[in-house]
Short mmCIF file of C-alpha atoms and ligand atoms in Angstrom, two decimals:
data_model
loop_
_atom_site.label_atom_id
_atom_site.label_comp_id
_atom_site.label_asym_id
_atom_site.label_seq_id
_atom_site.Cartn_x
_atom_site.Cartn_y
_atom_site.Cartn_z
CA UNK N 1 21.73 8.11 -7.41
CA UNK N 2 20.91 7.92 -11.37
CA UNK N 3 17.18 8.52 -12.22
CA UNK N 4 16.40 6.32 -15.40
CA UNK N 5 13.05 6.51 -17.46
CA UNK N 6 13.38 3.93 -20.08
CA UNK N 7 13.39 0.20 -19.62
CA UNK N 8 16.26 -0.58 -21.12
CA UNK N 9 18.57 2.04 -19.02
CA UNK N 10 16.45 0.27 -15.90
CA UNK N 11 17.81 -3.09 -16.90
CA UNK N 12 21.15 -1.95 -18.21
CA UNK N 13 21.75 -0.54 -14.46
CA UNK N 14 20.54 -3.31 -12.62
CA UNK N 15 22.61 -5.68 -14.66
CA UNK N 16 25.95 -4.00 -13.29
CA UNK N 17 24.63 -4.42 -10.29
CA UNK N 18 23.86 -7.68 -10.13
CA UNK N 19 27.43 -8.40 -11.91
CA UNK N 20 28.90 -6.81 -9.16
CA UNK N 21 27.21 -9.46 -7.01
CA UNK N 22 24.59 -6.98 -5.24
CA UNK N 23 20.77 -8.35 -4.32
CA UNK N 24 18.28 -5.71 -5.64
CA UNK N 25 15.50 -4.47 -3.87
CA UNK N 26 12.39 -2.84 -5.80
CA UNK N 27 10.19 -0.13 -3.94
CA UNK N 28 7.32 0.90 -5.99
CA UNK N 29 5.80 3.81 -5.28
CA UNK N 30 3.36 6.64 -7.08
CA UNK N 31 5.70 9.26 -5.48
CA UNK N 32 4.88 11.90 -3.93
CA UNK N 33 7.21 10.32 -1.43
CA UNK N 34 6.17 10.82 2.45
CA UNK N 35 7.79 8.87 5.71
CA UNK N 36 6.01 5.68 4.71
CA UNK N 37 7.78 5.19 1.13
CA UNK N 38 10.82 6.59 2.90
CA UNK N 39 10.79 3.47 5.67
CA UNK N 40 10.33 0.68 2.44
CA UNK N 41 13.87 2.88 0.82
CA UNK N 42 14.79 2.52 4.21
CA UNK N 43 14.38 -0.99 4.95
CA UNK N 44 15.33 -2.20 1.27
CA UNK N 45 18.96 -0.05 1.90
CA UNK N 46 19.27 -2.11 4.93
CA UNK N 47 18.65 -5.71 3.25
CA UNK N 48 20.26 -5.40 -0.20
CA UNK N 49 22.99 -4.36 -2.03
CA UNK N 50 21.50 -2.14 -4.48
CA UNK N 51 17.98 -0.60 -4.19
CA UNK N 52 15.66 0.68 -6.89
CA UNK N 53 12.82 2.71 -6.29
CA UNK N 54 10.14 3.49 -8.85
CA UNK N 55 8.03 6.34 -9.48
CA UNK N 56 5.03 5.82 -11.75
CA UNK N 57 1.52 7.33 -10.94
CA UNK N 58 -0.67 4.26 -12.87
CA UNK N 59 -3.83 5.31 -14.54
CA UNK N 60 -5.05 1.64 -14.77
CA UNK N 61 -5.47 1.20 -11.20
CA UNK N 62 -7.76 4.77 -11.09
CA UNK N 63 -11.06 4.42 -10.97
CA UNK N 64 -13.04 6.00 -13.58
CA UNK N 65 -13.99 10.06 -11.92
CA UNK N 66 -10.89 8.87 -9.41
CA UNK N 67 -8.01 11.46 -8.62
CA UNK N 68 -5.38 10.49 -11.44
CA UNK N 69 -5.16 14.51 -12.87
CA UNK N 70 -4.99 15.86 -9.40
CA UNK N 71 -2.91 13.04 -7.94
CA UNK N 72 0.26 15.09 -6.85
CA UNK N 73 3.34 14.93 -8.72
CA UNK N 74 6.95 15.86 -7.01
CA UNK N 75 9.63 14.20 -9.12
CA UNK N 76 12.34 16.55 -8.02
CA UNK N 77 11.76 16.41 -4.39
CA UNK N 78 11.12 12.19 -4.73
CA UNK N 79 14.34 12.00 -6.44
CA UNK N 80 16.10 14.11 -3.69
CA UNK N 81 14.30 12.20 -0.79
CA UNK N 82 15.27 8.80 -2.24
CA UNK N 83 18.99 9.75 -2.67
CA UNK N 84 19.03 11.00 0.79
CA UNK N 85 17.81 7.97 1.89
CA UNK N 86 20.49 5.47 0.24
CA UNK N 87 18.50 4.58 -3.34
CA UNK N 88 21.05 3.61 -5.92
CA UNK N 89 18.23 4.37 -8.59
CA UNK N 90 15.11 6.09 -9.50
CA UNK N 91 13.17 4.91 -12.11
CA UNK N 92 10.26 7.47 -13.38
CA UNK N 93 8.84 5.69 -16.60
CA UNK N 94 6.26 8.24 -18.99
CA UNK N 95 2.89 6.53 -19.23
CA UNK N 96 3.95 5.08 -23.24
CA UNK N 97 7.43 3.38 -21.55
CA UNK N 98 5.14 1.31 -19.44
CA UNK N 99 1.85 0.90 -21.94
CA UNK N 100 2.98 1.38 -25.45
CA UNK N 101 0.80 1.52 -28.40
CA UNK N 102 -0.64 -1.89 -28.83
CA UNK N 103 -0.64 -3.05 -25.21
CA UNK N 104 -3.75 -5.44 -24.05
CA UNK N 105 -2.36 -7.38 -21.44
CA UNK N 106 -4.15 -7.63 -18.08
CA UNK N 107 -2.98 -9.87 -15.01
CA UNK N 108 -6.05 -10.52 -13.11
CA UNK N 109 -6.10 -12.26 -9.45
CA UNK N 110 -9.39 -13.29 -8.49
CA UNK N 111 -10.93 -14.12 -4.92
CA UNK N 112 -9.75 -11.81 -2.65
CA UNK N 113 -10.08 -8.58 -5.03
CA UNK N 114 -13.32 -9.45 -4.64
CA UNK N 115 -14.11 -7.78 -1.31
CA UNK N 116 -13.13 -5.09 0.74
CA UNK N 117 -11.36 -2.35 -1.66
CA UNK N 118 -12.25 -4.69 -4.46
CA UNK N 119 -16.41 -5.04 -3.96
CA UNK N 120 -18.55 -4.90 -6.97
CA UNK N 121 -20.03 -1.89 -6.22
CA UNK N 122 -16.51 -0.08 -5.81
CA UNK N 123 -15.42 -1.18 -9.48
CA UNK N 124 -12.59 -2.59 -7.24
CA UNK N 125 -11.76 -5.20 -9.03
CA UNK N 126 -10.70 -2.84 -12.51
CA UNK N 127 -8.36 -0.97 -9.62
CA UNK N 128 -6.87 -4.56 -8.22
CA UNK N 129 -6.23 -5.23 -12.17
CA UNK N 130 -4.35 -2.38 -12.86
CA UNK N 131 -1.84 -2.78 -9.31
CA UNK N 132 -1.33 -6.45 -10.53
CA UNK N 133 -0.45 -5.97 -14.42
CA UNK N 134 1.96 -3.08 -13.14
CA UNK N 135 3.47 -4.65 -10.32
CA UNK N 136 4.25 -7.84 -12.37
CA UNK N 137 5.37 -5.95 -15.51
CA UNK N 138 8.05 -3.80 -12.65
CA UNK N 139 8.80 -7.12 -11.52
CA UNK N 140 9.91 -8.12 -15.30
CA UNK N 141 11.74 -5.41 -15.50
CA UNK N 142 13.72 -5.07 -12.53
CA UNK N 143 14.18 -8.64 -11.73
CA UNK N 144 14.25 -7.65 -8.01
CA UNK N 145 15.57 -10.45 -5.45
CA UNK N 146 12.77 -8.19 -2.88
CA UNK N 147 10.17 -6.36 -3.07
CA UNK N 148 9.06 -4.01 -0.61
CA UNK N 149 4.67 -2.73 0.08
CA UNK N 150 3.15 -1.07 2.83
CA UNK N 151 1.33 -3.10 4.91
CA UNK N 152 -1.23 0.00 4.83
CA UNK N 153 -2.39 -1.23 2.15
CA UNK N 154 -2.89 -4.66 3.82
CA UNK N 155 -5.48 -6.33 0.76
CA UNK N 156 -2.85 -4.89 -2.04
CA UNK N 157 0.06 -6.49 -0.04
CA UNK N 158 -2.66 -10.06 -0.19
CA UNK N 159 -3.15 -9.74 -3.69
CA UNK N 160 0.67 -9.25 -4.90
CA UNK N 161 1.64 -12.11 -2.39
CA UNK N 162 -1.42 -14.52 -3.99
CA UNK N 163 0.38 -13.25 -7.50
CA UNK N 164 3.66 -13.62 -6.92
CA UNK N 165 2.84 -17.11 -5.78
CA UNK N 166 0.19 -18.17 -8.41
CA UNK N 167 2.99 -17.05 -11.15
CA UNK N 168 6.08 -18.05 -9.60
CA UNK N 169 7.56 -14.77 -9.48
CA UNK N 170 10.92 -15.87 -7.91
CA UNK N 171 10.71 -12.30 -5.94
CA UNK N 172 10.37 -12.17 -2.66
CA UNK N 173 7.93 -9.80 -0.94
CA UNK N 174 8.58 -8.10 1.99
CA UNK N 175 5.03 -5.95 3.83
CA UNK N 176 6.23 -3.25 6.20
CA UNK N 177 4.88 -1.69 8.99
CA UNK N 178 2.81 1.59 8.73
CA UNK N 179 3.68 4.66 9.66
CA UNK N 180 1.26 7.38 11.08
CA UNK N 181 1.26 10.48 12.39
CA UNK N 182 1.44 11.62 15.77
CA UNK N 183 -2.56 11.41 16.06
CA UNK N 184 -2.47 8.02 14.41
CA UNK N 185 -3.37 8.94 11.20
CA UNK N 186 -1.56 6.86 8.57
CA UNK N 187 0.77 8.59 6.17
CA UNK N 188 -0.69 8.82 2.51
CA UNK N 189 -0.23 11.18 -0.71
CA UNK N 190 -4.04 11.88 -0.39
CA UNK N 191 -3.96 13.09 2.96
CA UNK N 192 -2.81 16.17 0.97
CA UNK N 193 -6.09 16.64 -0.25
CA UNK N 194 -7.83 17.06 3.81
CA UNK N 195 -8.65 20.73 4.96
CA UNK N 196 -7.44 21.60 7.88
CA UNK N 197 -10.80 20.34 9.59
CA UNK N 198 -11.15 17.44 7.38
CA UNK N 199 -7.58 16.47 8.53
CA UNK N 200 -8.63 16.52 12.48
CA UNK N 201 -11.88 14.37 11.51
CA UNK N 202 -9.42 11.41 9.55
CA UNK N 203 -7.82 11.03 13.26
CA UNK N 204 -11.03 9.02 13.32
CA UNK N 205 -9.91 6.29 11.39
CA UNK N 206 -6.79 4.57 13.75
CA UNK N 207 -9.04 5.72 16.66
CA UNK N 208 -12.07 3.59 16.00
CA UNK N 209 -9.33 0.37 14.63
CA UNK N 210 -7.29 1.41 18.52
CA UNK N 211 -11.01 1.20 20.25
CA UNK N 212 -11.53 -2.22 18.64
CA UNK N 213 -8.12 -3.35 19.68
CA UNK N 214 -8.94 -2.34 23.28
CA UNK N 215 -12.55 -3.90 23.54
CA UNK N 216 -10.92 -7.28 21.74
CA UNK N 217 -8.41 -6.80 25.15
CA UNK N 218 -10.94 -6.91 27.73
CA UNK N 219 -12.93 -10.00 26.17
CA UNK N 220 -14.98 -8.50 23.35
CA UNK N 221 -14.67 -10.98 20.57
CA UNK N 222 -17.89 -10.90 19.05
CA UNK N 223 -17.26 -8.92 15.39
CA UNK N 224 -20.80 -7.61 15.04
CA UNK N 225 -20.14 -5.91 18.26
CA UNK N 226 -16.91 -4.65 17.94
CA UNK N 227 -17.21 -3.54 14.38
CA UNK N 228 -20.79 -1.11 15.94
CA UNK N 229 -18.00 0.11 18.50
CA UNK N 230 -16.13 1.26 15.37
CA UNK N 231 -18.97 2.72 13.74
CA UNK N 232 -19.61 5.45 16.98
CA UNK N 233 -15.82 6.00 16.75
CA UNK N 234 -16.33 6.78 13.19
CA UNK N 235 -19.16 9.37 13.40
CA UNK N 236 -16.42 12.88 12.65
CA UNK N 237 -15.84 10.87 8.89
CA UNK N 238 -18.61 12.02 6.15
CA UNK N 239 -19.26 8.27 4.81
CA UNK N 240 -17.87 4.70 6.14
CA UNK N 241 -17.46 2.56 3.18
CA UNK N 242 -16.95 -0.27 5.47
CA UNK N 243 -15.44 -1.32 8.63
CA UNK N 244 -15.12 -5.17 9.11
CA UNK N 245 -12.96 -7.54 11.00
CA UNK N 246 -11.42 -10.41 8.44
CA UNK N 247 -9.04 -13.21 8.32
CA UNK N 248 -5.49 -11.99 7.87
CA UNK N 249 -5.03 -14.40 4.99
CA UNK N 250 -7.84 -15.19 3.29
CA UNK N 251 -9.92 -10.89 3.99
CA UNK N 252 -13.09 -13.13 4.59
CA UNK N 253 -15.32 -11.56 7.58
CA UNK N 254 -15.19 -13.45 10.69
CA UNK N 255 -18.37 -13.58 13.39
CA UNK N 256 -15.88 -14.28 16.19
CA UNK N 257 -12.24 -13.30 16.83
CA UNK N 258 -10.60 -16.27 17.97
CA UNK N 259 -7.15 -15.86 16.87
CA UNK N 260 -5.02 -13.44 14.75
CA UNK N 261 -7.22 -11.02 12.67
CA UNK N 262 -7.11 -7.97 10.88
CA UNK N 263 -9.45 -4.76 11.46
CA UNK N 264 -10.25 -3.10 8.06
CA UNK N 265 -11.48 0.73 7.59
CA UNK N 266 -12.09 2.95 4.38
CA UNK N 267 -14.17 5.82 4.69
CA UNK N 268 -14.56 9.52 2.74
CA UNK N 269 -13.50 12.42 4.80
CA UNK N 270 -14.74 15.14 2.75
CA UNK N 271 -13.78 14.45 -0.83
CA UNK N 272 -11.19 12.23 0.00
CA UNK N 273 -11.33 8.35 0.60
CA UNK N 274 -8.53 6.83 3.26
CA UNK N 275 -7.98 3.49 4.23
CA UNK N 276 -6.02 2.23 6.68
CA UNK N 277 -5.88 -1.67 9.02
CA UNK N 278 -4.76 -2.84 12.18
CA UNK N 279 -3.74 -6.08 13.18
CA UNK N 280 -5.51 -8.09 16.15
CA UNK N 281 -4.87 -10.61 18.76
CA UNK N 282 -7.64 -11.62 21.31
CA UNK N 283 -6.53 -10.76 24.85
CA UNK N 284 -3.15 -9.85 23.96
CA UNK N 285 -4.22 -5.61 22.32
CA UNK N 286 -3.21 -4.65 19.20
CA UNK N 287 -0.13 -6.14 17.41
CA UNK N 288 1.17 -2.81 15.78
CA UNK N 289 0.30 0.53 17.36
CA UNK N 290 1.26 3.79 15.94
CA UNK N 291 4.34 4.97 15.60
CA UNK N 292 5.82 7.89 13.56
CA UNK N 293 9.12 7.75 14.11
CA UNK N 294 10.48 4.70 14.03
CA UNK N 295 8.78 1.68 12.22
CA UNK N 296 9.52 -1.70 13.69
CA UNK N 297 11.76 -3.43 10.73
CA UNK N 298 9.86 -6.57 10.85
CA UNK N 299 8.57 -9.33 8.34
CA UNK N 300 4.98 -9.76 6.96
CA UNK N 301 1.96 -9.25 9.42
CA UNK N 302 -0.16 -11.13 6.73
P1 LIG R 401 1.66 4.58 -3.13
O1 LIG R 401 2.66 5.57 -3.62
O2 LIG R 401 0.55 5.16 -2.34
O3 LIG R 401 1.21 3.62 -4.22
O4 LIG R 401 2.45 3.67 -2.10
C1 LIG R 401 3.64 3.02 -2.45
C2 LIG R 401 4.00 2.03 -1.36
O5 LIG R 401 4.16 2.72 -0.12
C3 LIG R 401 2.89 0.98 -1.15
O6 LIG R 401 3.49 -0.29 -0.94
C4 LIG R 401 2.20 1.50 0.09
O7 LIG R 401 1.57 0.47 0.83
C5 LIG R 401 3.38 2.08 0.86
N1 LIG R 401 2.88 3.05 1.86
C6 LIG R 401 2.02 4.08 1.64
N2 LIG R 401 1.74 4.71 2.81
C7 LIG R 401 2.44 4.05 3.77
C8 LIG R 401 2.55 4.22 5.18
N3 LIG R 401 1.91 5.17 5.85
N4 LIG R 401 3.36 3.36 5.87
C9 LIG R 401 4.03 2.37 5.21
N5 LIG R 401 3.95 2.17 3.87
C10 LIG R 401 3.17 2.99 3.17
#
C-alpha cells in the first residue's frame, strides 16, 4: 500500500488503476482508525478492485471550542491497519492540500441539516457544511465508482446521499452497519476521551435505543412514550442532547411508529458528546442489533 498526500499523486494512482480496469472504492475517514473504519476497508476490498482510504481530520466540520487540537492523530498505525486490511492506498492530505490559500467554496445541503446534529442551537449546520464541501471535493478527487460511511452516523450518511443526488455525483454510496462493543457501545475515535467510569455510563446509549426496540416489540408505538422510556434508560449520561424517533428518510419526528423508523441519541458523557441510532420495525424488534465481530455486509438501512 502507497500513502500519497498530494492531489495530484492521488489522481496519478487512481488513474493506473482505473486503466487497469479496477472500480475504486473511497473510505473517508479522520483516522484514528478503530473496527468500524476497518469494516468500510473491509467491505470496499470486497466490492472493488482497488480501494482508497483517506485520512484527513477536517477543521471545517469542528465546531468552534470543539475537539479539533485534541482530536487523536495515529498516521502510522492507520497506515499499518489499512494495509493489513487490503487498502491499495492511503491518502493523508496537510490541511493547505485540501484548502489552499484563496479557498471560499462551501457546498451547503439544506433541510435535513437542519435538525438533529444540525439544530440551530448546536451550530450544526456550520458542522454539516464542512462534511459536505469535503466529502464532495474527495469525491473530485478520487473519482470513486463507491463510496463507503458508517451508518453510525445515520444523518451524515442522509445528507451525503441528498448531495450526491442533488449534484449528480455519479458515485455511488454505500452506508454500513455499525459496529459496537461487546456492551453495545458503538465504536468511535472519541470514545478515547471516556474515563474509565465515564466509559461504563456511555453503555447507556445502545441500552436505552435496545429498550425502545423492545417496548416498539410488544405494541408500544406511541413516540412520546417510548422516547420517556429512553430518557430513564439514559439517566448514568451527564446531559441528553436529544433522543427522538424520526423517519428514516426524511429525520422528521414521528408521533406514531407505524412502519420503518429510526431511533436517534446524542448525549455528553462527561466531556465527551456520542451519538449513535438504531433502526426500528413495529412488532418485528430491532433491525440491527449489536455486534462486534462481525458486521452484516449489507446495503443502506436509510
Ligand atoms: P470518522 O473518522 O469518525 O469521520 O468516521 C469515518 C467513517 O467511519 C464514517 O463514515 C463513520 O460513519 C464510520 N464509522 C465510525 N464509527 C463507526 C462504527 N462504529 N461502525 C461503522 N462505521 C463507523
Amino acid at each position: 500500500m502507497r500513502t500519497v498526500a498530494t492531489v495530484a499523486e492521488l489522481r496519478d494512482q487512481l488513474d493506473v488503476a482505473r486503466a487497469g480496469g479496477l472500480s475504486i472504492g473511497l473510505v473517508p475517514t479522520m483516522g484514528a482508525l478503530h473496527e468500524g473504519h476497518l469494516s468500510l476497508i473491509d467491505r470496499s476490498v470486497a466490492e472493488n478492485g482497488f480501494t482508497v482510504v483517506t485520512v484527513f481530520v477536517n477543521p471545517t466540520q469542528f465546531r468552534p471550542g470543539e475537539d479539533l487540537d485534541a482530536y487523536p492523530r495515529k498516521l502510522a498505525e492507520d497506515t499499518a491497519l489499512a494495509a493489513e486490511r487490503g487498502a491499495d492506498l492511503l491518502f493523508a492530505p496537510p490541511v493547505e492540500e485540501v484548502y489552499p490559500d484563496g479557498f471560499a467554496t462551501s457546498v451547503s445541503v439544506g433541510g435535513i441539516t437542519e435538525t438533529l446534529c444540525g439544530a440551530p442551537e448546536r451550530r450544526g449546520h456550520q458542522h454539516f457544511d464542512g462534511v459536505t464541501t469535503v466529502v464532495a471535493k474527495l469525491f473530485n478527487m478520487a473519482g470513486a465508482d463507491r463510496a463507503y460511511f458508517g451508518q453510525k452516523d445515520a444523518q451524515q450518511v442522509a445528507v451525503i446521499r441528498r448531495m450526491a443526488h442533488d449534484l449528480n455525483f455519479r458515485v455511488q454510496i454505500v452506508a454500513c452497519p455499525t459496529v459496537r462493543e461487546a456492551d453495545g457501545l458503538a465504536l468511535s475515535s472519541r470514545n478515547a476521551y471516556l474515563t474509565p467510569e465515564e466509559r461504563q455510563r456511555a453503555g447507556a446509549l445502545s441500552r436505552a435505543l435496545h429498550s425502545v426496540a423492545g417496548a416498539l416489540t410488544e405494541g408500544e408505538t406511541d413516540a412520546a412514550r417510548l422516547c420517556e422510556l429512553a430518557h430513564s434508560e439514559l439517566s448514568p449520561v451527564d446531559e441528553v442532547e436529544y433522543f427522538e424517533i424520526v423517519d428514516p428518510g426524511t429525520l422528521e419526528p414521528l408521533t406514531t411508529v407505524g412502519g420503518p423508523a429510526l431511533a436517534v441519541v446524542a448525549a455528553r458523557v462527561g466531556a465527551t458528546r456520542l451519538i449513535d441510532n438504531l433502526a426500528l420495525q413495529p412488532s418485528t424488534a430491532a433491525v440491527s442489533a449489536p455486534d462486534t465481530t462481525n458486521p452484516t455486509p449489507q446495503g443502506a438501512v436509510i
